[in-house]
Coordinates of C-alpha atoms and ligand atoms in Angstrom, one line a residue:
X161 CA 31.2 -35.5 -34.9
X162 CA 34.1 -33.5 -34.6
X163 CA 36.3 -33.6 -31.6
X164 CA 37.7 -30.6 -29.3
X165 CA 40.5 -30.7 -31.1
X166 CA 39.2 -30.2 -34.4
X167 CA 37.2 -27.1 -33.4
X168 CA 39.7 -25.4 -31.4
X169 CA 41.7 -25.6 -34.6
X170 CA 38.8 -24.5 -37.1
X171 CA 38.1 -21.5 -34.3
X172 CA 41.8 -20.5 -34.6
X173 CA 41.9 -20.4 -38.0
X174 CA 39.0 -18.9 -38.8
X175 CA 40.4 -15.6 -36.6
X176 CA 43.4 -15.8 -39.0
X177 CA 41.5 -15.4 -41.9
X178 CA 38.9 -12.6 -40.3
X179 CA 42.5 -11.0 -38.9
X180 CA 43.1 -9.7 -42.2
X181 CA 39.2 -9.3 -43.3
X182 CA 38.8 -6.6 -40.6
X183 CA 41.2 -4.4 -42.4
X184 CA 40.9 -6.2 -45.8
X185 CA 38.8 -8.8 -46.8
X186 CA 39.5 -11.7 -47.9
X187 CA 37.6 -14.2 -49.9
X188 CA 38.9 -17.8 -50.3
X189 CA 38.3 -19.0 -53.6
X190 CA 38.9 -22.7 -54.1
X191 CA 39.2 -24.3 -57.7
X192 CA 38.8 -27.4 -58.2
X193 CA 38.1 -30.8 -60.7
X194 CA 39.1 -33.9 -61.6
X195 CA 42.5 -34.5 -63.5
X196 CA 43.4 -32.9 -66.6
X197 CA 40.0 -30.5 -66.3
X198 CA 41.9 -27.4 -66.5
X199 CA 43.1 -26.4 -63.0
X200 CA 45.8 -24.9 -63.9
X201 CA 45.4 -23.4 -66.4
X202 CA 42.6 -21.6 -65.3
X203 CA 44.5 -20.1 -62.1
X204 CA 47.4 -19.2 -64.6
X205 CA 45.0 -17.0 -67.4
X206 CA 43.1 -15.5 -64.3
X207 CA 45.9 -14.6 -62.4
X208 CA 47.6 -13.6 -65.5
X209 CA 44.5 -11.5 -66.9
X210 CA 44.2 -9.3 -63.4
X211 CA 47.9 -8.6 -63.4
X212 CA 48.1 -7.9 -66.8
X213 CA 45.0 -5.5 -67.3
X214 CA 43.4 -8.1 -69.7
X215 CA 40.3 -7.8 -72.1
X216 CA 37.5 -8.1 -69.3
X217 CA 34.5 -6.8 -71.1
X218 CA 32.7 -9.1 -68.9
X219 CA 34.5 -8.1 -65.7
X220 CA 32.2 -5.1 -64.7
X221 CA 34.8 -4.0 -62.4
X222 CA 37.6 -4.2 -64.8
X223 CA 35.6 -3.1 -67.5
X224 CA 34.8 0.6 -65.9
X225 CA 38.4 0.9 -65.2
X226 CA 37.8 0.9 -61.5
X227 CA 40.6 -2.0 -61.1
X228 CA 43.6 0.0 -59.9
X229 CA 46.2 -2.8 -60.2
X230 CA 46.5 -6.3 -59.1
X231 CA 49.4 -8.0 -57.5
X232 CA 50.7 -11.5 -56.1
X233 CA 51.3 -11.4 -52.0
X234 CA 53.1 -14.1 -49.7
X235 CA 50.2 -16.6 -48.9
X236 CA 48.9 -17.3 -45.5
X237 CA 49.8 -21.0 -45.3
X238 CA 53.4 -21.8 -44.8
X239 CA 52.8 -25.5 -44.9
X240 CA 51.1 -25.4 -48.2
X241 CA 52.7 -25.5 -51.5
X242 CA 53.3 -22.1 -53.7
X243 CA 51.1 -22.4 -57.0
X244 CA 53.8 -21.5 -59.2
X245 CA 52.5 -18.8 -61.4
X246 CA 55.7 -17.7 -62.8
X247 CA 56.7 -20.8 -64.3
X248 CA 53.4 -22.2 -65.6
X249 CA 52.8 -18.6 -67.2
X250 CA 56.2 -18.5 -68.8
X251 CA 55.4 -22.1 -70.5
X252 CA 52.3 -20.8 -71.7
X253 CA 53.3 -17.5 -73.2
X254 CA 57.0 -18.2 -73.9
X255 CA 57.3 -21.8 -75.0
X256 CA 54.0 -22.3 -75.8
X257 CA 53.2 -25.7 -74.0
X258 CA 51.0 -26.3 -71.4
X259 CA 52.1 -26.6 -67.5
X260 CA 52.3 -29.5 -65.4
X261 CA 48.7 -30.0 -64.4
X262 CA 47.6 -29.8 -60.5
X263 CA 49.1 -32.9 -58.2
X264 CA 48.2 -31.7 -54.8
X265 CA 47.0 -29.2 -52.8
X266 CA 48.6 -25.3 -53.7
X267 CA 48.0 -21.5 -53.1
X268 CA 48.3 -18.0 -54.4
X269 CA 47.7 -14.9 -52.9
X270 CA 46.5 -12.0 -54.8
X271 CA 45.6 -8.4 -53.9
X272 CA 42.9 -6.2 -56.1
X273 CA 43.3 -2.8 -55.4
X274 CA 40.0 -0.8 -56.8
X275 CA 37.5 1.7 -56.5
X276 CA 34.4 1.5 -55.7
X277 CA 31.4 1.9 -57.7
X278 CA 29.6 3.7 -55.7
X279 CA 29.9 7.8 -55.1
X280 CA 29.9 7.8 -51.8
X281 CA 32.3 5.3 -51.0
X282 CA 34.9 6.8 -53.6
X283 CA 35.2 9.5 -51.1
X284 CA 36.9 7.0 -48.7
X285 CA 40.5 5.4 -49.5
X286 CA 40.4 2.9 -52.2
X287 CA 39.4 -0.6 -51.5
X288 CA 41.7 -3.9 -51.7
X289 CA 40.3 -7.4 -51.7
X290 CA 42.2 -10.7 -50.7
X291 CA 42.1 -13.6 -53.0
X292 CA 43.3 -16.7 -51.7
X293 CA 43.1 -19.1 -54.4
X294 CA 43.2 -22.8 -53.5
X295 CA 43.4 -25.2 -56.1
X296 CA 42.8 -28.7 -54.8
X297 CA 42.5 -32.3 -57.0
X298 CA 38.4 -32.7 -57.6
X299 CA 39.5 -36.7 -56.9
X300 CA 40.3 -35.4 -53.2
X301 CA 36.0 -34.6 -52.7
X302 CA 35.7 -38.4 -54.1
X303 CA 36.7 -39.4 -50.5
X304 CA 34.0 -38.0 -48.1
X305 CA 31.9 -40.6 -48.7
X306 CA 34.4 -42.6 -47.4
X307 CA 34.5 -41.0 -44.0
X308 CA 30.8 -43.3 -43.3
X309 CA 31.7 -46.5 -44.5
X310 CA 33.4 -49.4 -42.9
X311 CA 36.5 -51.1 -44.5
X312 CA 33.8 -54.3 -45.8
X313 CA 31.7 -51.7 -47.5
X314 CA 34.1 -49.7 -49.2
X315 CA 35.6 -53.2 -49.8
X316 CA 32.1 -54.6 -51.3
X317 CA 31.5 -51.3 -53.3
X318 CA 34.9 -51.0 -55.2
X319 CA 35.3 -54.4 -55.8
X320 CA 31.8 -54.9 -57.4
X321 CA 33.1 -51.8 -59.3
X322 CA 35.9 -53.5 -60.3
X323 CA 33.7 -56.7 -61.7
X324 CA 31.2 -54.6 -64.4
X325 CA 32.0 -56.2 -67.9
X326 CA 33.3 -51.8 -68.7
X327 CA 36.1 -52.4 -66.8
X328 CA 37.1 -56.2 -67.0
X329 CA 40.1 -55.7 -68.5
X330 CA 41.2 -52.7 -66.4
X331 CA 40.6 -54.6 -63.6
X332 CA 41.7 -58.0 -64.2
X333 CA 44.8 -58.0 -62.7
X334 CA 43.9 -56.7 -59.6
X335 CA 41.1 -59.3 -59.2
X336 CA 43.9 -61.8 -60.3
X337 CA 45.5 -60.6 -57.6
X338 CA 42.9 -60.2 -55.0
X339 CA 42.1 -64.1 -55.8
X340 CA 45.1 -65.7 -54.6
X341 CA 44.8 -63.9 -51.3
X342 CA 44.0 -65.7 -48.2
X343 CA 42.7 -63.1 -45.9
X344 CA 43.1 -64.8 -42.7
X345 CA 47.1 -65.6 -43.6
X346 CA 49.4 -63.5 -41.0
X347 CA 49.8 -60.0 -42.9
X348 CA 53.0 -59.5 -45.0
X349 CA 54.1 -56.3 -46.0
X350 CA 55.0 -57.2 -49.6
X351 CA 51.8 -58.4 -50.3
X352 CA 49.8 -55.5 -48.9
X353 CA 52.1 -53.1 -51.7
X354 CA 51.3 -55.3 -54.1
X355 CA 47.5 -55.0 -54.0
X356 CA 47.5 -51.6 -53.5
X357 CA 49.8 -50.9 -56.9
X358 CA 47.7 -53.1 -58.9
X359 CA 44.7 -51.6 -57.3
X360 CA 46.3 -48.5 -58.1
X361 CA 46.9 -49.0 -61.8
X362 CA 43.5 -50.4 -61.9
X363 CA 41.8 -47.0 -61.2
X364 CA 44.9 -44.9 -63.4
X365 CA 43.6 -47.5 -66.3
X366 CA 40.2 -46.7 -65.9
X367 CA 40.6 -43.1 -65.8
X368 CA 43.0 -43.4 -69.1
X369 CA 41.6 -41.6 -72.5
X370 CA 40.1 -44.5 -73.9
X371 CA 37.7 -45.0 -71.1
X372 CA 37.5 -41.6 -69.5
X373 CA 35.8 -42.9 -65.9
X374 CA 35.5 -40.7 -63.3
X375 CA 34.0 -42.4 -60.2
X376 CA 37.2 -44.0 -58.7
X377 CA 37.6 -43.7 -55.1
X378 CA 40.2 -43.3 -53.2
X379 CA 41.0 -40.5 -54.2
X380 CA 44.6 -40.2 -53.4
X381 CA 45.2 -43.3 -55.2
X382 CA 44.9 -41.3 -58.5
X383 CA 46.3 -38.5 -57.0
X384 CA 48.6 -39.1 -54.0
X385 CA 50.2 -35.6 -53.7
X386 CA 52.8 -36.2 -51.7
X387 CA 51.6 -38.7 -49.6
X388 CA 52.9 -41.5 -52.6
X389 CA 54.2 -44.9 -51.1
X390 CA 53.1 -43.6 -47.3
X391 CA 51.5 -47.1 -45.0
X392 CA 48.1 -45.1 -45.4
X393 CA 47.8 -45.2 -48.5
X394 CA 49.4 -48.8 -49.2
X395 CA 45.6 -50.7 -48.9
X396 CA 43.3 -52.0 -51.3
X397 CA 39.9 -53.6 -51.1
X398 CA 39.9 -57.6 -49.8
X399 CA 36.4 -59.7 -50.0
X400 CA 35.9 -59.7 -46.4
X401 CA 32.7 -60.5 -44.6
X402 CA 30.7 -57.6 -43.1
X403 CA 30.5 -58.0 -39.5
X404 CA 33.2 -60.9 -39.6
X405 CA 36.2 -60.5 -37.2
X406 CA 39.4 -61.2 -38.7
X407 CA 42.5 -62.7 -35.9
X408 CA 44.8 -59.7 -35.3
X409 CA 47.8 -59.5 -37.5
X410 CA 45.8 -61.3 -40.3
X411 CA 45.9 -59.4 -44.3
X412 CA 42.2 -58.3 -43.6
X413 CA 42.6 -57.0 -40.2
X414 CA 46.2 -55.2 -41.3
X415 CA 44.0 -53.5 -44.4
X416 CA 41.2 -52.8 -42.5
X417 CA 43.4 -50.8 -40.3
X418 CA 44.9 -49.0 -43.0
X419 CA 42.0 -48.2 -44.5
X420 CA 40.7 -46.3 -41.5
X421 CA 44.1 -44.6 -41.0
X422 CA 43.8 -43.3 -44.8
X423 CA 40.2 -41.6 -43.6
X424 CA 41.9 -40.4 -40.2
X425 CA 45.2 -38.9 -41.6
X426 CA 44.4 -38.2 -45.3
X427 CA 40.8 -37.8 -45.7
X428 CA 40.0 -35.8 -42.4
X429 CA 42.9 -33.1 -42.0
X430 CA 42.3 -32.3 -46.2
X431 CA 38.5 -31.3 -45.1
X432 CA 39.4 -29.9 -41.8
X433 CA 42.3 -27.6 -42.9
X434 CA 41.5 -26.5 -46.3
X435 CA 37.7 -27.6 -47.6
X436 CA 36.2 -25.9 -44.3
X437 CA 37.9 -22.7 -44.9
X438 CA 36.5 -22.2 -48.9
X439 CA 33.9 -18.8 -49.4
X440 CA 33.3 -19.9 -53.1
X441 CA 34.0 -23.2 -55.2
X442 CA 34.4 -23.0 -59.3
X443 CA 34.4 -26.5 -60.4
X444 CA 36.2 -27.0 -63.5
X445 CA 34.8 -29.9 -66.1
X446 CA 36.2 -31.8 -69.1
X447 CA 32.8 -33.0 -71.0
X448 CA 34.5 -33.3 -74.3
X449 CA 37.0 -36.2 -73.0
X450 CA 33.8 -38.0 -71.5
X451 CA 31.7 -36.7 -74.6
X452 CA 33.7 -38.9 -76.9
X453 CA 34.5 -41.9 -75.1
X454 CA 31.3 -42.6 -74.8
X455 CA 27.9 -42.6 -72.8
X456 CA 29.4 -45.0 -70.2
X457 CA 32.0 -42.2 -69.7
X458 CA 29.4 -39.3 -69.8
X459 CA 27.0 -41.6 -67.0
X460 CA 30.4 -42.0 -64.5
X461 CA 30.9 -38.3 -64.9
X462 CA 27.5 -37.4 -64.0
X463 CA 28.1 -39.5 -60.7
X464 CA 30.9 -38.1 -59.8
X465 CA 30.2 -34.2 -60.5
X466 CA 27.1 -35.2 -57.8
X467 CA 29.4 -36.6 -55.8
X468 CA 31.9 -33.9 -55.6
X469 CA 28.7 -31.2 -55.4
X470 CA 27.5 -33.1 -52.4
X471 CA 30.6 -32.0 -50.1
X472 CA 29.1 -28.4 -50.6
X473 CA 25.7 -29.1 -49.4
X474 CA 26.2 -31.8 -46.4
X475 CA 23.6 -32.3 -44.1
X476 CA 24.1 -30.6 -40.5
X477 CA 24.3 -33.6 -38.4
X478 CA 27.0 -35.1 -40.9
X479 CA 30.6 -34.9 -39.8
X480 CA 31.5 -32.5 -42.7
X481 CA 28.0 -30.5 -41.8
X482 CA 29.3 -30.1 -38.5
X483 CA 32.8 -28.9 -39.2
X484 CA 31.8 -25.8 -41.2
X485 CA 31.6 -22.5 -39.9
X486 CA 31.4 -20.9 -42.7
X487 CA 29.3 -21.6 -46.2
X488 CA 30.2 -21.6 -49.7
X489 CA 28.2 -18.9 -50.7
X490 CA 28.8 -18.9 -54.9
X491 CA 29.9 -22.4 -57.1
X492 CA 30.4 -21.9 -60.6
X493 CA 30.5 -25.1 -62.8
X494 CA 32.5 -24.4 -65.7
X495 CA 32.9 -26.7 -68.9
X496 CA 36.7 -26.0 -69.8
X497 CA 38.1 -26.2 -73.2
X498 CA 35.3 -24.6 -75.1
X499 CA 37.6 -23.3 -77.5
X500 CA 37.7 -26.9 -79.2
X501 CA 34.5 -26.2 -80.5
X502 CA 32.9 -23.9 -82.3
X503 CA 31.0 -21.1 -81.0
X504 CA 27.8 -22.2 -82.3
X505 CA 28.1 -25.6 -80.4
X506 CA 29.3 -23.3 -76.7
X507 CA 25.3 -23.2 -75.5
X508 CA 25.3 -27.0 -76.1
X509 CA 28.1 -27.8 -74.3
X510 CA 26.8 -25.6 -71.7
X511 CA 23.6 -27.0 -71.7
X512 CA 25.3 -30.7 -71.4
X513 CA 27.3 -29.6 -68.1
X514 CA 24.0 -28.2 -66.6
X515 CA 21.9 -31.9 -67.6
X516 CA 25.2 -33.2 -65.8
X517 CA 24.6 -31.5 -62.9
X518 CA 21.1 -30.5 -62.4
X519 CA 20.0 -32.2 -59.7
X520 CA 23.4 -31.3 -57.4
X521 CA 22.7 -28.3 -58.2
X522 CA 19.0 -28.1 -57.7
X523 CA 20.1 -29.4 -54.1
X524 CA 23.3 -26.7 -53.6
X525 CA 21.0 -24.0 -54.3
X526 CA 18.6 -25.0 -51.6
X527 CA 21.2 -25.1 -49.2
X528 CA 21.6 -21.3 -50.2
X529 CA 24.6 -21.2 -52.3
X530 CA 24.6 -19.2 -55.4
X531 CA 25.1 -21.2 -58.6
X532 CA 26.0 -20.8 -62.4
X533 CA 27.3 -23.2 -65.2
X534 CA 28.8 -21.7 -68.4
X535 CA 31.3 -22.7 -71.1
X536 CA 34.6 -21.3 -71.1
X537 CA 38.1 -21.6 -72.3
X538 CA 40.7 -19.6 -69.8
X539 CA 43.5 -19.4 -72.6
X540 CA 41.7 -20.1 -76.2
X541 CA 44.1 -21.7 -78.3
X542 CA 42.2 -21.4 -81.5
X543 CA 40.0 -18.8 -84.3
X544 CA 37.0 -19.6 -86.0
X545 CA 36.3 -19.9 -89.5
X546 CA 34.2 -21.1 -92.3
X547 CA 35.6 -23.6 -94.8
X548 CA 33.3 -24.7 -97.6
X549 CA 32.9 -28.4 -98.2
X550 CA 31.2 -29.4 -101.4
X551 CA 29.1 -26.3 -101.3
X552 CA 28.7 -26.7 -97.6
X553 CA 29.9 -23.8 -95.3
X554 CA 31.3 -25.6 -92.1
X555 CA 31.9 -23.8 -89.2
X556 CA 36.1 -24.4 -87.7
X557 CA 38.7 -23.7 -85.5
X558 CA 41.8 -22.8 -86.9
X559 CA 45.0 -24.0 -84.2
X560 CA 48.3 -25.4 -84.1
X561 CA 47.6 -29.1 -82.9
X562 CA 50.7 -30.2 -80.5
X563 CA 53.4 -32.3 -82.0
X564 CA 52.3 -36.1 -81.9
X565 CA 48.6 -35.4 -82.3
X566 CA 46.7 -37.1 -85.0
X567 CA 43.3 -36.8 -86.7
X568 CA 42.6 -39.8 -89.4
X569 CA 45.9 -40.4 -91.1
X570 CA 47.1 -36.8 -90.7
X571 CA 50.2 -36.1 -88.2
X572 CA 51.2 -32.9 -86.6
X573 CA 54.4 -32.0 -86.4
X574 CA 53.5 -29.2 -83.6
X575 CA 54.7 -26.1 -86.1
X576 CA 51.4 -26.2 -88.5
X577 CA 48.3 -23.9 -88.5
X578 CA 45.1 -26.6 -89.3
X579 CA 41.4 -26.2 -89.8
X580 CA 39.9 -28.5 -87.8
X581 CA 36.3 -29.8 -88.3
X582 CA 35.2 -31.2 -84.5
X583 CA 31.7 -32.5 -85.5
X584 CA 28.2 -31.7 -83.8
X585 CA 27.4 -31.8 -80.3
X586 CA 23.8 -32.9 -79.7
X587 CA 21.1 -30.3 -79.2
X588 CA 19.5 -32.6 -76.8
X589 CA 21.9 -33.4 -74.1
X590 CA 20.1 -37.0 -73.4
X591 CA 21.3 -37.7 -76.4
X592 CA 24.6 -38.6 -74.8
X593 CA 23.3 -41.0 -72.3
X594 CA 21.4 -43.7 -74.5
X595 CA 24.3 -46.0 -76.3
X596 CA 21.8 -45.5 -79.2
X597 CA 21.9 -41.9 -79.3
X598 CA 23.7 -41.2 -82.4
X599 CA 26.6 -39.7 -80.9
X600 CA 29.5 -42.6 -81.6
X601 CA 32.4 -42.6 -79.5
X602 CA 35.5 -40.7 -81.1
X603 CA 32.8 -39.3 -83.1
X604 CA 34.3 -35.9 -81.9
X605 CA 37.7 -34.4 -83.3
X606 CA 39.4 -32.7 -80.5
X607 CA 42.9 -32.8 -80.9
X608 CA 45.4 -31.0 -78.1
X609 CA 46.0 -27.2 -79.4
X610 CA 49.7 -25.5 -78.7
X611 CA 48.9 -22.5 -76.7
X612 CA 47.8 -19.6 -78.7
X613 CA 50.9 -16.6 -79.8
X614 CA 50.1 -13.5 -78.1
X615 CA 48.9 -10.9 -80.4
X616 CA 51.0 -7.6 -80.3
X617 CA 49.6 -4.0 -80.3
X618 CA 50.6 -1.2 -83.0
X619 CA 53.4 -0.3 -80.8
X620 CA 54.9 -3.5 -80.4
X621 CA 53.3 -4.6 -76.5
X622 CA 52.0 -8.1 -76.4
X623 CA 48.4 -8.2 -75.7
X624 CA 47.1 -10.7 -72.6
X625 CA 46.1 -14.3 -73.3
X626 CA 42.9 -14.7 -75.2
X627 CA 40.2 -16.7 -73.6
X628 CA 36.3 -17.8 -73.7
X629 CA 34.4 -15.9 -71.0
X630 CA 36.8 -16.2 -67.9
X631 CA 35.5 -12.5 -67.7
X632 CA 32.1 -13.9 -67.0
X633 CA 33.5 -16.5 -64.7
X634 CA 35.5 -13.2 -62.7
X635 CA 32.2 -11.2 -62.8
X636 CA 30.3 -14.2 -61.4
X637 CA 33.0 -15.1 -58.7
X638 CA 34.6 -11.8 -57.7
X639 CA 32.3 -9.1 -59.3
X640 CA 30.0 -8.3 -55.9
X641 CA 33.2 -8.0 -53.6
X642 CA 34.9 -4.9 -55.5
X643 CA 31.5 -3.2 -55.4
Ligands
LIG316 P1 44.5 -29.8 -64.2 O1 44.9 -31.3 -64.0 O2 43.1 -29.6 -63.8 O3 45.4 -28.9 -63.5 O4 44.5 -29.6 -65.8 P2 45.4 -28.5 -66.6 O5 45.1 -27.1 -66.3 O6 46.9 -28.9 -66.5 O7 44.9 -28.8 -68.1 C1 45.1 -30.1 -68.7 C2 45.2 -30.0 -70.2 O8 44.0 -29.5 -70.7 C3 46.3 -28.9 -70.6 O9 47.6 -29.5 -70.6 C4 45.8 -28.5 -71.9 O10 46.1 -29.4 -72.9 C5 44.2 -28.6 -71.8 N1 43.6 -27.3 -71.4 C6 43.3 -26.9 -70.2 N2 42.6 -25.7 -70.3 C7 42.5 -25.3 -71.6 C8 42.0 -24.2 -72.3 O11 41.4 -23.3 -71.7 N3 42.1 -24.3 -73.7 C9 42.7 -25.3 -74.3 N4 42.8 -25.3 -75.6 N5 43.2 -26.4 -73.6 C10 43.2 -26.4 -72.3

C-alpha cells in the first residue's frame, strides 16, 4: 500500500504537471529498454528530426506542414539529470560515432508548436504541445518484482539462477564466494563489498555479447546510476533459510537488511517519482544481439520484455496498482537497429519482437493501453543493394563498419564503405526458440556501422539524419495530440 506520504507527494505532483496542461498540454513520454537497445540514440534522431524539420512522411502532422517549429525548453525536474542533446547529436553528425549510451535516469523538454488539422480550430491561436521525454534503464522495471519478495526468496531465486549449467562459468566465482561464507559469523563490512562486486560482475558477465541474458535482477547492479558503491546497493544473495532468524549483527541479518533498504530507497522512490508520472511508454529492443547468441538468449529476453510489460499493467490491489493516478495510455515496442538488415527481412524481425511479446501485450491491451510493435532504425547507418554471388542476386547493406569490427578474417579500419551480407532471419519466429531450429548462433553478420554522412541538398544544406520508420513511431506516439 502506499503510505500518506507517498500520495500527498504523487497529488502534488500531479498538479505540477496539469499546471502547465491547463494552458498547454503536456504528455510525458518515457523511453525505455535494456542496455545498449538504442535509448539514446533514439531520443537524439527524434529530437533531432522535429527540430530540424526532418523527412516525416509518416508523421501526419509533419507531413501536411502543420508543424510550425519545434524547440528544446528548461525541463520541469531540477533534480533530474539534463539528457544532453547537444553533445550526443554533435557525435553523431560531426564525428560520426555513437554517444555514451543511457546510465541513469534523464530528461528533455520539447515544445511543438502546430496547427491544427481541423478548420474550425485553426481559427483559434495555434496549438503547442509539451513533450517531456524520460528516458530511464529498462533493467530499472526488472526490480518491481522485487518490491514482494523477502530477502530468502530473492536469495533462493538468483542463486538458483546463478547454478543453471548456461551460466556456470559466469557465475562461478560468485558461488566460490558465496561458499566460504558463514552466515551466522558477526557481519564485516569487507566481506559484504566483496559479494556484492562478484555478484556484480556475475550479472555484467552474463549480460556480455557472447551470452546476451537479460533477466538479471537487481537492476541497479547492472546499472547503478549514481547510486554506485552506496550501503544499499552493497548486498548480494546468501543461502539463508526461509523463515529462519538470523542473531542480529550476523552476515545474513546485515544483507537482509540491505536488501530491504535497496527496495525502500532505490526501488520505491524510482516508481513513485518518475514511472507513476509516464502518459506513454516506447520500449526499445535489441533482438539481433539475442538473435545470434542464441535461443537461450532469445528465451531470457522473452522473460524479461514480460517482465518489464508487466509494470504497465499491475493489478489494482498491487503496491504499484495503487500508486498510479494516471495510465499509460499508448506503448510502442520497437525492434531497434533494423537497418542491419535488409528490408526484406524488417517484417520478420518485426514479427519476432511481436512472438516476443505477445502475451504481455495481449494483457497491456486489456488493461486499455494502446499498443504497436514495429521495426525501426532512428539513425540508419547503411543503403541497400544487390550483389550477385555465383549467379545469385543477394540482397545488402552497404556501411562503414567501426574501426575494430570484424567479419571472418576481414578487419575494418573504420574509413571503408563494405557490402555486408547479414544472413536470413527465420520466417517462423519459433524457429528461434528450439536449439534445433536451424538458426546457429553467430549465424547472423551484424557488425557495428559508423553513423551514416549526412546527405547535402543542391544548395549545399545538410539534410536531417536518415532513419527506418521513427516517422511511424512519432505518428503512433505523438500523432493524436497535435490534432
Ligand atoms: P542505450 O543503452 O539504450 O542508450 O543504447 P544506445 O542508444 O547508446 O545504443 C547502443 C548502440 O547501439 C549504439 O552505440 C550503436 O552502436 C547502436 N545503435 C543504436 N541505435 C541504432 C540505430 O538506429 N542504428 C544503428 N545502426 N545502430 C544503432
Amino acid at each position: 500500500m502506499t503510505s500518506l506520504a507517498d500520495e500527498a507527494r504523487l497529488v502534488l505532483d500531479n498538479v505540477a504537471d496539469r499546471t502547465t496542461s491547463i494552458f498547454q498540454p503536456t504528455l510525458r513520454l518515457g523511453v525505455t529498454g535494456l542496455s545498449r537497445a538504442g535509448k539514446t540514440v533514439f531520443i537524439t534522431a527524434l529530437v533531432h528530426n522535429l527540430l530540424s524539420g526532418g523527412r516525416l512522411p509518416l508523421f501526419k502532422a509533419q507531413a501536411n506542414g502543420r508543424i510550425l517549429g519545434a524547440d528544446l525548453r528548461e525541463q520541469p525536474d531540477d533534480a533530474v539529470p539534463r539528457f544532453q542533446y547537444e553533445d550526443h547529436i554533435r557525435r553523431i553528425v560531426e564525428e560520426r560515432v555513437w554517444p555514451e549510451s543511457t546510465r541513469a535516469i534523464s530528461e528533455l523538454r520539447l515544445t511543438i508548436a502546430y496547427e491544427s488539422a481541423s478548420a474550425f480550430r485553426r481559427m483559434l491561436p495555434g496549438g503547442r504541445l509539451t513533450v517531456d521525454i524520460v528516458d530511464y534503464p529498462g533493467e530499472w522495471l526488472l526490480d518491481l518484482p522485487l518490491i514482494d519478495k523477502d530477502f530468502a526468496t530473492f536469495s533462493q531465486e538468483s542463486i538458483s539462477r546463478a547454478r543453471l549449467p548456461s551460466r556456470r562459468s559466469e557465475a562461478a566465482p560468485f558461488l566460490e564466494k558465496l561458499d566460504a561464507v558463514d552466515l551466522a559469523a558477526p557481519a564485516d563490512e569487507v566481506t559484504a563489498r566483496d559479494l556484492s562486486v562478484a555478484f556484480a560482475d556475475y550479472l555484467k558477465a552474463c549480460r556480455a555479447d557472447k551470452s546476451a541474458l537479460s533477466t538479471l535482477p537487481p537492476g541497479r547492479f547492472l546499472m547503478p546510476g549514481d547510486l554506485d558503491g552506496s550501503p544499499a546497493l552493497t548486498f548480494a544473495p546468501l543461502p539463508v533459510e526461509p523463515g529462519k532468524t538470523y542473531p542480529k549483527g550476523s552476515m545474513a541479518a546485515h544483507l537482509s537488511r540491505r536488501y530491504e533498504a535497496y527496495k525502500s530507497v532505490v526501488v520505491k522512490p524510482f516508481f513513485r517519482n518518475h514511472f507513476a508520472r509516464l502518459d506513454r511508454q516506447i520500449l526499445l529492443v535489441d533482438a539481433l544481439q539475442a538473435i545470434n547468441a542464441g535461443p537461450e538468449a532469445v528465451a531470457d529476453l522473452e522473460t524479461a520484455l514480460t517482465d518489464i510489460l508487466a509494470c504497465f499493467r499491475p493489478g489494482r490491489a498491487s503496491w504499484l496498482g495503487s500508486l498510479l493516478t494516471r495510465r499509460i495510455d499508448r506503448i510502442l515496442v520497437a525492434a531497434t537497429k533494423a537497418d542491419h538488415l535488409h528490408r526484406e527481412s524488417h517484417r520478420r524481425l518485426a514479427a519476432i519482437v511481436r512472438r516476443l511479446v505477445d502475451d504481455a501485450v495481449a494483457r497491456a491491451k486489456f488493461s486499455g493501453a494502446r499498443t504497436e510493435v514495429l521495426a525501426m532504425a532512428a539513425v540508419r547507418a547503411t543503403r541497400e543493394a544487390t550483389v550477385s554471388d555465383g549467379g545469385e542476386d543477394l540482397p545488402v547493406i552497404v556501411g562503414t563498419p567501426a574501426a575494430g569490427e570484424t567479419i571472418g578474417d576481414r578487419h575494418f579500419d573504420g574509413k571503408t564503405e563494405t557490402a555486408v551480407f547479414p544472413g536470413d532471419l527465420p520466417e517462423d519466429p519459433r524457429r528461434l526458440f528450439d536449439p534445433a531450429g536451424g538458426v546457429e548462433p553467430g549465424s547472423l553478420r551484424f557488425v557495428r556501422f559508423r553513423p551514416p554522412v549526412l546527405q547535402q541538398t543542391a544548395e549545399g544544406l545538410s539534410l536531417s539524419l536518415p532513419h527506418i520508420r521513427l516517422d511511424r513511431a512519432l505518428e503512433f506516439l505523438l500523432g493524436d495530440r497535435l490534432q
